[in-house]
């Protein structure tokens, strides 16, 4: 076994730690969104348009996740995707943000869970806590310590730590109940609908205009994060090439329809500005005199949020494990319990941290924090798709790393040695080179090394996307540009953005008909990047400050621990007569370390033993 690599037993045990959650996990995460997202009515009744825009942005990101889930069916999700295409440092930052997504998401869901349970008992829990414990008016903190929210997180962590069989049936049952309750809300809600609630007397359909719709989109974007749970579960799928894209598409369609329908009936039942922010859905039925229906809605929302918590704590230790297995995070989190086959240390440690945040922080602050981290992750995944499409890979039969170039990297760490499904064969056109049909017209681009022009075009595309986002969001408000200056700057940056896409599209890509691949690359990933950047810029500057502090903490962990313990830095140097490398036979997560002798000494091998 090569020094510094995780053991075969620990990798195998992680693979068995939880069964395939599939569609249920993704739907469970996203269907719970209406239970908490309806306090985000900063857009008024036009919040249903906010959910529509968020669904489009999520669809673009979901396509990127689907291709990666089919190409890299391994534990790690966005962390592993970025590692394969962009390298160790960027992968660590993405993994660090994925941890933030799950931690803040769990705390936000627990806060909403507590609010709905409290509403079922006429807020007696909140009144008791404020009377006997106290309350405070501190920015970013809740009005009182939410012991219910902290308790449900600890309970969910304990369930997941006991093993998959203890929590799997609960997850499926809660998902089924939440779908039935959403159907109940839509049917009864349309019966009780009053179009007057969208009239000008109540503020109109879009009281804050287009800016309010976009702000609402950025604020509620977290409601669609469930599909990355499916991508993180792709290792347990029987056929990830087909099942992962299909499960993501179905989950996203169900969730988007549920959000839009529930938001529509909610704002038609009662005036949007009069809803209780802690339990909007149940409060709407209470106000219409249907307390029994409000009780059912509150109970169904709690079930949906239970599904979310179980799904989050299913995925969170897997990300921690993947980072620890690569040596980028503390090794205690790479240990799997011998009986339950669950990474107990990661589950309990981050469960305690999530419970602490849910105890103290305000739900609104948690949601903005979560949306920013999620949008940044989606941006990196979309960028990774473009990089991977134009990156030259080693043929599956080659033991050596890919030839280095502007867009290629040495596959030297544990994650890098994952054999990509559908790697490019030598008989196919070389990715990163100018297409032969365009050489008579763009011959000046053909004089550079493969991938060099693609690298520059990608950098220009990212810079122009950021500029377009700043002009759209801050051009009239913060920058106070004149109208002609606003239009001119927007046109110039848009032209640069389109030209960079044309240059990227003029180069050859990796194509495989037996794998799911996003159509119209680089257009679709580029649109995802542009939309994500615009939504990130709509969030408050305090959210960016808090997020920057989190990133600085992550960099401290990486440079203080991860860079010295990473498998890439610890692997053995090759000797004069042997080379150590990692092979994943038959697509298995179990690694086999083989010593390859020089060609003059190597015995004949059966080709079937290597992919």
Coordinates of C-alpha atoms in Angstrom, one line a residue:
X1 CA 0.0 0.0 0.0
X2 CA 1.4 3.4 -1.0
X3 CA 2.2 5.6 1.9
X4 CA -0.4 8.3 2.7
X5 CA -3.3 6.6 0.8
X6 CA -6.5 5.6 2.7
X7 CA -6.8 1.9 3.4
X8 CA -8.9 -0.4 1.2
X9 CA -11.0 -1.4 4.2
X10 CA -11.9 2.1 5.1
X11 CA -12.9 3.0 1.5
X12 CA -15.0 -0.1 1.2
X13 CA -16.7 0.5 4.5
X14 CA -17.6 4.0 3.5
X15 CA -19.1 2.7 0.3
X16 CA -21.4 0.5 2.4
X17 CA -22.1 3.2 5.1
X18 CA -25.4 4.3 3.6
X19 CA -27.5 2.8 0.8
X20 CA -28.6 4.6 -2.3
X21 CA -31.0 7.4 -1.3
X22 CA -31.8 8.3 -4.9
X23 CA -34.8 10.4 -5.8
X24 CA -36.2 10.4 -2.2
X25 CA -33.3 12.3 -0.8
X26 CA -33.3 14.9 -3.5
X27 CA -37.1 15.5 -3.3
X28 CA -37.0 15.4 0.4
X29 CA -34.5 18.2 0.6
X30 CA -36.2 20.4 -2.0
X31 CA -39.9 19.7 -1.1
X32 CA -39.2 21.1 2.4
X33 CA -38.4 24.5 0.8
X34 CA -42.0 25.9 1.0
X35 CA -42.0 25.2 4.7
X36 CA -39.3 27.8 5.3
X37 CA -39.0 29.8 2.1
X38 CA -42.3 31.5 2.4
X39 CA -40.9 33.9 5.0
X40 CA -38.8 35.2 2.1
X41 CA -41.7 37.2 0.6
X42 CA -39.6 40.3 0.0
X43 CA -40.8 40.1 -3.6
X44 CA -44.5 40.0 -2.6
X45 CA -46.7 37.7 -4.6
X46 CA -44.1 37.8 -7.4
X47 CA -42.1 35.4 -5.2
X48 CA -43.5 32.7 -7.5
X49 CA -41.4 34.4 -10.3
X50 CA -38.5 34.3 -8.0
X51 CA -38.9 30.6 -7.6
X52 CA -39.2 30.3 -11.4
X53 CA -35.9 32.1 -12.0
X54 CA -34.2 30.1 -9.2
X55 CA -35.5 26.9 -10.9
X56 CA -33.9 28.0 -14.2
X57 CA -30.6 28.8 -12.5
X58 CA -30.8 25.5 -10.6
X59 CA -31.6 23.6 -13.8
X60 CA -28.4 24.9 -15.4
X61 CA -26.4 23.9 -12.4
X62 CA -28.2 20.6 -12.2
X63 CA -27.1 19.7 -15.8
X64 CA -23.5 20.3 -14.8
X65 CA -24.0 18.1 -11.7
X66 CA -25.6 15.4 -13.8
X67 CA -22.7 15.2 -16.2
X68 CA -20.2 15.1 -13.4
X69 CA -22.3 12.6 -11.5
X70 CA -22.2 10.3 -14.5
X71 CA -18.5 10.8 -15.3
X72 CA -17.3 10.7 -11.7
X73 CA -19.6 8.3 -9.8
X74 CA -17.7 8.7 -6.5
X75 CA -18.2 10.1 -3.0
X76 CA -17.5 13.8 -2.7
X77 CA -19.9 15.7 -5.0
X78 CA -18.8 19.2 -6.0
X79 CA -15.5 18.7 -4.0
X80 CA -14.5 15.7 -6.1
X81 CA -15.7 17.3 -9.3
X82 CA -13.5 20.3 -8.7
X83 CA -10.5 18.2 -7.7
X84 CA -10.7 16.2 -10.9
X85 CA -10.7 19.3 -13.1
X86 CA -9.1 22.2 -11.2
X87 CA -6.8 20.9 -8.6
X88 CA -6.3 20.5 -4.8
X89 CA -6.6 24.1 -3.5
X90 CA -9.8 24.9 -5.4
X91 CA -11.2 21.6 -4.4
X92 CA -10.6 22.3 -0.8
X93 CA -12.3 25.7 -1.0
X94 CA -15.3 24.1 -2.6
X95 CA -15.4 21.3 -0.1
X96 CA -15.1 23.9 2.7
X97 CA -18.1 25.8 1.2
X98 CA -20.1 22.5 0.8
X99 CA -19.6 22.0 4.5
X100 CA -20.9 25.5 5.1
X101 CA -23.9 24.7 2.9
X102 CA -24.8 21.7 4.9
X103 CA -24.1 23.2 8.3
X104 CA -26.1 26.4 7.6
X105 CA -28.8 24.5 5.8
X106 CA -29.3 22.2 8.7
X107 CA -29.4 25.1 11.1
X108 CA -31.9 27.0 9.0
X109 CA -34.2 24.0 8.6
X110 CA -34.0 23.3 12.3
X111 CA -35.0 26.9 13.1
X112 CA -38.0 26.6 10.7
X113 CA -38.9 23.2 12.2
X114 CA -39.0 24.7 15.6
X115 CA -41.2 27.6 14.4
X116 CA -43.8 25.3 12.9
X117 CA -43.9 23.0 16.0
X118 CA -44.2 26.1 18.2
X119 CA -47.1 27.4 16.0
X120 CA -49.0 24.1 16.6
X121 CA -49.0 24.9 20.4
X122 CA -49.8 28.7 20.0
X123 CA -46.2 29.7 20.5
X124 CA -46.1 28.5 24.1
X125 CA -42.5 27.2 23.7
X126 CA -41.2 30.6 22.6
X127 CA -43.1 32.4 25.4
X128 CA -41.8 29.9 28.0
X129 CA -38.2 30.4 26.7
X130 CA -38.4 34.2 26.7
X131 CA -39.9 34.2 30.2
X132 CA -37.6 31.8 31.9
X133 CA -34.4 32.1 29.9
X134 CA -34.6 35.6 28.3
X135 CA -34.4 37.3 25.0
X136 CA -32.1 39.7 23.2
X137 CA -32.0 42.1 20.3
X138 CA -28.6 41.5 18.8
X139 CA -28.0 41.6 15.0
X140 CA -27.6 38.2 13.3
X141 CA -28.9 36.4 16.5
X142 CA -32.4 35.1 17.0
X143 CA -34.6 36.8 19.6
X144 CA -34.2 33.9 21.9
X145 CA -32.2 30.7 22.2
X146 CA -33.9 28.0 20.2
X147 CA -33.4 24.8 22.2
X148 CA -36.0 22.9 20.1
X149 CA -33.9 23.6 16.9
X150 CA -30.7 22.4 18.6
X151 CA -32.4 19.3 20.0
X152 CA -33.8 18.1 16.6
X153 CA -30.3 18.5 15.0
X154 CA -28.8 16.4 17.8
X155 CA -31.5 13.8 17.3
X156 CA -31.0 13.7 13.6
X157 CA -27.3 13.2 14.0
X158 CA -27.9 10.4 16.4
X159 CA -30.2 8.6 14.0
X160 CA -27.7 8.9 11.1
X161 CA -24.9 7.7 13.4
X162 CA -26.7 4.6 14.2
X163 CA -26.5 3.4 10.6
X164 CA -28.4 3.5 7.4
X165 CA -31.1 1.0 8.3
X166 CA -32.2 3.1 11.3
X167 CA -32.8 6.3 9.2
X168 CA -33.5 5.1 5.7
X169 CA -37.2 4.1 6.3
X170 CA -37.8 7.3 8.1
X171 CA -36.5 9.3 5.2
X172 CA -38.8 7.5 2.7
X173 CA -41.8 7.8 5.0
X174 CA -41.3 11.5 5.6
X175 CA -40.9 12.2 1.9
X176 CA -44.1 10.5 1.0
X177 CA -46.0 12.5 3.8
X178 CA -44.6 15.8 2.6
X179 CA -45.7 15.2 -1.0
X180 CA -49.2 14.4 0.2
X181 CA -49.3 17.5 2.4
X182 CA -48.2 19.7 -0.5
X183 CA -51.0 18.2 -2.7
X184 CA -53.4 19.0 0.1
X185 CA -52.2 22.6 0.4
X186 CA -52.5 23.2 -3.3
X187 CA -56.0 21.8 -3.6
X188 CA -57.5 23.5 -0.5
X189 CA -55.5 26.7 -1.2
X190 CA -57.0 27.2 -4.6
X191 CA -60.5 26.6 -3.2
X192 CA -59.9 29.4 -0.6
X193 CA -58.1 31.7 -3.1
X194 CA -59.1 35.4 -3.3
X195 CA -57.7 37.3 -6.3
X196 CA -58.2 40.5 -4.4
X197 CA -55.0 39.7 -2.4
X198 CA -53.0 40.4 -5.6
X199 CA -54.7 43.8 -6.2
X200 CA -53.2 47.2 -5.9
X201 CA -54.9 47.7 -2.6
X202 CA -52.7 45.0 -1.1
X203 CA -49.6 46.2 -2.8
X204 CA -50.0 44.6 -6.2
X205 CA -48.5 41.4 -7.7
X206 CA -44.9 42.8 -7.7
X207 CA -44.7 45.6 -5.2
X208 CA -40.9 45.8 -5.4
X209 CA -40.6 45.4 -9.2
X210 CA -38.0 43.4 -11.1
X211 CA -35.3 44.2 -8.5
X212 CA -37.5 42.6 -5.8
X213 CA -38.0 39.5 -7.9
X214 CA -34.2 39.1 -8.4
X215 CA -33.5 39.8 -4.7
X216 CA -36.1 37.2 -3.8
X217 CA -34.4 34.8 -6.2
X218 CA -31.0 35.2 -4.5
X219 CA -32.6 35.0 -1.1
X220 CA -34.5 31.8 -1.7
X221 CA -32.0 30.1 -4.0
X222 CA -31.1 27.6 -1.2
X223 CA -34.5 26.0 -1.6
X224 CA -33.2 24.0 -4.6
X225 CA -30.1 22.6 -3.1
X226 CA -31.5 19.0 -2.8
X227 CA -30.3 17.8 -6.2
X228 CA -26.6 17.8 -5.1
X229 CA -27.5 15.2 -2.5
X230 CA -28.3 12.9 -5.5
X231 CA -25.0 13.7 -7.1
X232 CA -23.2 12.9 -3.8
X233 CA -25.1 9.6 -3.7
X234 CA -24.1 8.5 -7.2
X235 CA -21.6 6.0 -6.0
X236 CA -24.4 3.8 -4.7
X237 CA -26.4 4.1 -7.9
X238 CA -26.6 0.9 -10.1
X239 CA -26.3 2.9 -13.3
X240 CA -25.2 6.5 -12.5
X241 CA -24.9 7.4 -16.2
X242 CA -28.7 7.2 -16.5
X243 CA -30.1 7.3 -13.0
X244 CA -28.3 10.4 -11.7
X245 CA -29.4 12.8 -14.5
X246 CA -32.9 11.3 -14.4
X247 CA -33.2 11.6 -10.6
X248 CA -31.9 15.2 -10.7
X249 CA -34.3 16.2 -13.4
X250 CA -37.4 14.7 -11.8
X251 CA -36.5 16.1 -8.3
X252 CA -36.0 19.6 -9.8
X253 CA -39.2 19.5 -11.7
X254 CA -41.3 18.3 -8.7
X255 CA -39.7 20.9 -6.4
X256 CA -40.1 23.8 -8.8
X257 CA -43.7 22.9 -9.4
X258 CA -44.3 22.6 -5.7
X259 CA -42.7 26.0 -4.9
X260 CA -44.6 27.9 -7.6
X261 CA -48.0 26.3 -6.8
X262 CA -47.6 26.7 -3.0
X263 CA -46.4 30.3 -3.3
X264 CA -49.4 31.1 -5.6
X265 CA -52.0 29.7 -3.3
X266 CA -50.4 31.1 -0.2
X267 CA -50.4 34.7 -1.5
X268 CA -54.0 34.3 -2.9
X269 CA -55.3 33.0 0.4
X270 CA -54.2 36.0 2.6
X271 CA -52.4 39.3 2.0
X272 CA -48.7 38.5 1.8
X273 CA -47.6 41.2 4.2
X274 CA -49.8 39.8 7.0
X275 CA -48.3 36.4 7.3
X276 CA -46.5 35.0 10.3
X277 CA -42.8 34.8 9.2
X278 CA -42.2 31.8 11.5
X279 CA -44.9 29.5 10.0
X280 CA -46.3 31.1 6.9
X281 CA -48.2 28.1 5.5
X282 CA -49.9 27.1 8.7
X283 CA -50.7 30.7 9.5
X284 CA -52.5 31.2 6.2
X285 CA -55.0 28.5 7.1
X286 CA -55.3 29.7 10.7
X287 CA -56.3 33.2 9.4
X288 CA -59.0 31.7 7.1
X289 CA -60.5 29.8 10.0
X290 CA -59.3 26.3 9.1
X291 CA -57.2 25.6 12.1
X292 CA -57.5 21.8 11.5
X293 CA -55.9 22.4 8.1
X294 CA -53.2 24.5 9.6
X295 CA -52.4 21.8 12.0
X296 CA -52.1 19.3 9.1
X297 CA -49.9 21.7 7.2
X298 CA -47.6 22.3 10.2
X299 CA -47.3 18.5 10.8
X300 CA -46.5 17.9 7.1
X301 CA -44.0 20.7 7.0
X302 CA -42.2 19.2 10.1
X303 CA -42.1 15.8 8.3
X304 CA -40.6 17.4 5.2
X305 CA -38.0 19.2 7.3
X306 CA -37.2 15.9 9.1
X307 CA -36.4 14.5 5.6
X308 CA -34.1 17.4 4.9
X309 CA -32.2 17.0 8.1
X310 CA -31.7 13.3 7.6
X311 CA -30.5 13.9 4.0
X312 CA -28.2 16.7 5.1
X313 CA -26.6 14.6 7.7
X314 CA -26.4 11.7 5.2
X315 CA -24.3 13.9 2.9
X316 CA -22.3 16.0 5.3
X317 CA -20.0 13.3 6.8
X318 CA -19.4 12.0 3.2
X319 CA -17.9 15.3 2.2
X320 CA -15.8 15.5 5.4
X321 CA -14.7 11.9 4.8
X322 CA -13.6 12.6 1.2
X323 CA -11.6 15.6 2.3
X324 CA -10.0 13.7 5.2
X325 CA -9.2 10.7 3.0
X326 CA -7.3 13.1 0.7
X327 CA -5.4 14.4 3.8
X328 CA -6.8 17.9 3.4
X329 CA -8.8 17.7 6.6
X330 CA -8.2 16.1 10.0
X331 CA -7.7 12.4 9.8
X332 CA -10.1 11.6 12.7
X333 CA -12.9 12.3 10.2
X334 CA -11.7 9.6 7.9
X335 CA -12.4 6.9 10.4
X336 CA -15.5 4.7 10.0
X337 CA -17.3 3.0 12.9
X338 CA -16.6 -0.8 12.6
X339 CA -20.2 -1.8 13.4
X340 CA -22.4 0.9 11.9
X341 CA -20.1 1.6 9.0
X342 CA -20.8 5.3 9.4
X343 CA -18.2 8.2 9.8
X344 CA -19.4 8.8 13.4
X345 CA -16.8 11.5 14.3
X346 CA -17.7 13.7 11.4
X347 CA -21.5 13.2 11.9
X348 CA -21.4 14.1 15.6
X349 CA -18.8 16.9 15.5
X350 CA -20.6 18.8 12.7
X351 CA -23.9 17.9 14.3
X352 CA -22.8 19.7 17.4
X353 CA -21.6 22.7 15.4
X354 CA -24.9 22.9 13.5
X355 CA -26.9 22.6 16.7
X356 CA -24.9 25.5 18.2
X357 CA -25.7 27.7 15.2
X358 CA -29.4 26.8 15.2
X359 CA -29.5 27.6 18.9
X360 CA -28.3 31.2 18.5
X361 CA -28.5 32.5 14.9
X362 CA -31.5 34.1 13.2
X363 CA -33.1 32.2 10.3
X364 CA -32.8 35.1 7.8
X365 CA -29.1 35.5 8.4
X366 CA -28.6 31.7 8.0
X367 CA -30.5 31.7 4.7
X368 CA -28.5 34.5 3.1
X369 CA -25.3 32.9 4.2
X370 CA -26.5 29.6 2.7
X371 CA -27.5 31.1 -0.6
X372 CA -24.2 32.7 -1.2
X373 CA -22.2 29.5 -0.5
X374 CA -24.5 27.5 -2.7
X375 CA -24.3 29.9 -5.7
X376 CA -20.5 29.9 -5.4
X377 CA -20.4 26.1 -5.5
X378 CA -22.6 26.0 -8.5
X379 CA -20.3 28.5 -10.3
X380 CA -17.3 26.4 -9.6
X381 CA -19.1 23.2 -10.9
X382 CA -20.1 25.0 -14.1
X383 CA -16.5 26.2 -14.6
X384 CA -15.2 22.7 -13.9
X385 CA -17.4 21.3 -16.7
X386 CA -15.9 23.7 -19.2
X387 CA -12.4 22.8 -18.0
X388 CA -13.0 19.1 -18.2
X389 CA -14.5 19.3 -21.7
X390 CA -11.4 20.9 -23.1
X391 CA -8.9 19.0 -21.0
X392 CA -6.8 16.2 -22.4
X393 CA -7.1 13.0 -20.3
X394 CA -5.0 9.9 -20.2
X395 CA -6.3 6.9 -22.1
X396 CA -7.8 4.3 -19.7
X397 CA -5.0 1.9 -20.4
X398 CA -2.2 4.3 -19.7
X399 CA -0.7 4.2 -16.2
X400 CA 0.9 7.6 -16.5
X401 CA -0.7 11.0 -15.9
X402 CA -2.0 13.2 -18.6
X403 CA 0.5 15.2 -20.5
X404 CA 0.8 18.5 -18.8
X405 CA -0.5 21.6 -20.5
X406 CA -2.3 24.8 -19.8
X407 CA -5.5 22.9 -19.0
X408 CA -4.2 19.6 -17.8
X409 CA -2.7 18.6 -14.5
X410 CA -0.7 15.8 -12.9
X411 CA -3.0 13.2 -11.5
X412 CA -1.0 12.6 -8.4
X413 CA -3.4 12.7 -5.4
X414 CA -5.9 10.1 -4.3
X415 CA -8.9 12.0 -5.8
X416 CA -6.9 12.7 -9.0
X417 CA -6.4 8.9 -9.5
X418 CA -10.1 8.4 -9.8
X419 CA -10.6 6.9 -13.3
X420 CA -13.1 9.2 -15.1
X421 CA -15.9 7.3 -16.9
X422 CA -15.6 7.9 -20.6
X423 CA -12.1 9.3 -20.8
X424 CA -10.9 10.3 -24.2
X425 CA -9.4 7.6 -26.4
X426 CA -6.4 8.4 -28.5
X427 CA -8.3 7.8 -31.7
X428 CA -10.6 10.8 -31.0
X429 CA -9.6 14.4 -31.8
X430 CA -7.4 16.0 -29.1
X431 CA -9.4 18.3 -26.8
X432 CA -8.2 21.9 -26.6
X433 CA -7.0 22.1 -30.2
X434 CA -8.7 24.3 -32.8
X435 CA -11.3 22.4 -34.9
X436 CA -9.9 21.5 -38.3
X437 CA -12.8 23.1 -40.2
X438 CA -12.1 26.5 -38.7
X439 CA -8.3 26.5 -39.2
X440 CA -8.5 28.4 -42.6
X441 CA -10.4 31.2 -40.8
X442 CA -8.8 31.2 -37.3
X443 CA -5.4 29.9 -38.2
X444 CA -3.8 32.5 -35.9
X445 CA -5.2 30.6 -32.9
X446 CA -3.7 27.3 -34.0
X447 CA -0.1 28.3 -33.3
X448 CA -0.5 27.9 -29.6
X449 CA -0.1 24.7 -27.5
X450 CA -3.4 22.7 -27.0
X451 CA -5.5 24.3 -24.3
X452 CA -3.6 27.7 -24.0
X453 CA -6.2 29.6 -26.0
X454 CA -9.0 27.9 -24.1
X455 CA -7.4 28.9 -20.8
X456 CA -7.3 32.5 -21.8
X457 CA -10.8 32.5 -23.2
X458 CA -12.2 30.9 -20.0
X459 CA -10.5 33.6 -17.9
X460 CA -11.9 36.4 -20.1
X461 CA -15.3 34.8 -20.0
X462 CA -15.3 34.7 -16.2
X463 CA -14.0 38.3 -15.9
X464 CA -16.7 39.6 -18.4
X465 CA -19.4 37.7 -16.5
X466 CA -18.4 39.4 -13.3
X467 CA -18.4 42.8 -15.0
X468 CA -21.8 42.2 -16.6
X469 CA -23.2 41.2 -13.2
X470 CA -21.8 44.4 -11.5
X471 CA -23.2 46.6 -14.3
X472 CA -26.7 45.0 -14.1
X473 CA -26.9 45.0 -10.3
X474 CA -25.0 48.2 -9.3
X475 CA -25.1 50.3 -12.6
X476 CA -28.1 52.4 -11.7
X477 CA -28.0 52.3 -7.9
X478 CA -24.4 52.3 -6.5
X479 CA -22.4 53.3 -9.6
X480 CA -24.9 56.0 -10.7
X481 CA -24.0 55.6 -14.3
X482 CA -25.7 57.8 -16.9
X483 CA -28.1 55.9 -19.1
X484 CA -25.8 56.0 -22.2
X485 CA -22.8 54.9 -20.1
X486 CA -24.8 52.0 -18.6
X487 CA -25.9 50.8 -22.1
X488 CA -22.4 51.2 -23.6
X489 CA -20.7 49.4 -20.8
X490 CA -23.3 46.6 -20.9
X491 CA -22.9 46.2 -24.6
X492 CA -19.1 46.1 -24.5
X493 CA -18.9 43.5 -21.7
X494 CA -21.6 41.4 -23.4
X495 CA -19.7 41.4 -26.7
X496 CA -16.5 40.3 -24.9
X497 CA -18.5 37.6 -23.1
X498 CA -19.9 36.3 -26.4
X499 CA -16.5 36.5 -28.2
X500 CA -15.0 34.4 -25.4
X501 CA -17.7 31.8 -25.8
X502 CA -17.1 31.7 -29.6
X503 CA -13.4 31.1 -29.1
X504 CA -14.2 28.3 -26.6
X505 CA -16.7 26.8 -29.0
X506 CA -14.1 26.8 -31.9
X507 CA -12.0 24.3 -30.1
X508 CA -12.4 20.5 -29.9
X509 CA -14.1 18.9 -26.9
X510 CA -14.3 15.5 -25.3
X511 CA -17.4 13.7 -26.7
X512 CA -18.7 10.3 -25.6
X513 CA -22.1 9.0 -26.8
X514 CA -22.3 6.4 -24.0
X515 CA -22.3 9.1 -21.2
X516 CA -24.7 11.9 -20.3
X517 CA -23.2 15.2 -21.5
X518 CA -24.6 18.7 -21.3
X519 CA -25.6 20.0 -24.7
X520 CA -24.3 23.3 -26.0
X521 CA -21.1 23.5 -24.1
X522 CA -19.8 26.1 -23.3
X523 CA -23.0 28.1 -23.6
X524 CA -25.1 26.4 -20.9
X525 CA -22.3 26.4 -18.2
X526 CA -21.5 30.0 -19.1
X527 CA -25.1 31.1 -18.7
X528 CA -25.2 29.3 -15.3
X529 CA -22.0 31.1 -14.3
X530 CA -23.5 34.5 -15.4
X531 CA -26.8 34.0 -13.6
X532 CA -25.1 32.7 -10.4
X533 CA -22.9 35.8 -10.3
X534 CA -25.8 38.2 -10.7
X535 CA -27.7 36.5 -7.9
X536 CA -24.7 36.5 -5.6
X537 CA -24.3 40.3 -6.1
X538 CA -27.9 40.8 -5.0
X539 CA -27.1 39.6 -1.5
X540 CA -26.2 42.0 1.3
X541 CA -22.6 43.1 1.8
X542 CA -22.7 41.8 5.4
X543 CA -23.3 38.3 4.0
X544 CA -20.2 38.7 1.9
X545 CA -18.2 39.8 4.9
X546 CA -19.3 36.8 6.9
X547 CA -18.6 34.6 4.0
X548 CA -15.1 36.1 3.6
X549 CA -14.4 35.3 7.2
X550 CA -15.4 31.7 6.6
X551 CA -13.1 31.4 3.6
X552 CA -10.2 32.8 5.6
X553 CA -10.8 30.2 8.3
X554 CA -10.7 27.5 5.5
X555 CA -7.5 28.9 4.1
X556 CA -6.0 28.7 7.6
X557 CA -7.0 25.1 7.8
X558 CA -5.6 24.3 4.4
X559 CA -2.2 26.0 4.8
X560 CA -1.9 25.1 8.5
X561 CA -2.8 21.4 8.1
X562 CA -4.1 20.2 4.7
X563 CA -1.1 21.2 2.5
X564 CA 1.3 19.3 4.7
X565 CA -0.8 16.2 5.1
X566 CA -2.4 15.9 1.6
X567 CA -1.9 12.6 -0.2
X568 CA -0.4 14.6 -3.1
X569 CA 2.5 15.7 -0.9
X570 CA 2.9 12.5 1.1
X571 CA 2.9 9.9 -1.6
X572 CA 6.1 8.0 -2.1
X573 CA 8.6 9.2 -4.7
X574 CA 9.0 6.7 -7.5
X575 CA 12.1 4.5 -7.3
X576 CA 14.5 3.9 -10.2
X577 CA 12.8 0.6 -11.1
X578 CA 9.2 1.0 -10.1
X579 CA 6.3 3.4 -10.2
X580 CA 3.5 3.5 -7.7
X581 CA 0.1 4.5 -9.0
X582 CA -3.6 3.9 -8.1
X583 CA -6.0 1.9 -10.3
X584 CA -9.7 1.6 -9.8
X585 CA -10.7 -1.7 -11.5
X586 CA -14.2 -2.1 -12.8
X587 CA -15.2 1.4 -11.5
X588 CA -14.9 0.3 -7.9
X589 CA -14.0 2.7 -5.1
X590 CA -11.5 0.2 -3.7
X591 CA -8.0 1.2 -4.8
X592 CA -5.2 -1.2 -5.8
X593 CA -1.7 0.0 -5.7
X594 CA 0.5 -1.7 -8.2
X595 CA 4.3 -1.6 -8.9
X596 CA 5.0 -1.3 -12.6
X597 CA 8.4 -2.6 -13.6
X598 CA 10.3 -1.1 -16.5
X599 CA 9.2 -2.5 -19.9
X600 CA 12.3 -4.6 -20.2
X601 CA 11.5 -6.4 -16.9
X602 CA 7.7 -6.3 -16.9
X603 CA 6.1 -9.7 -17.4
X604 CA 3.2 -10.1 -19.8
X605 CA -0.1 -9.1 -18.3
X606 CA -3.6 -9.9 -19.2
X607 CA -5.2 -6.8 -20.6
X608 CA -8.4 -7.6 -18.9
X609 CA -6.9 -6.8 -15.6
X610 CA -6.7 -3.1 -16.3
X611 CA -9.2 -0.7 -17.6

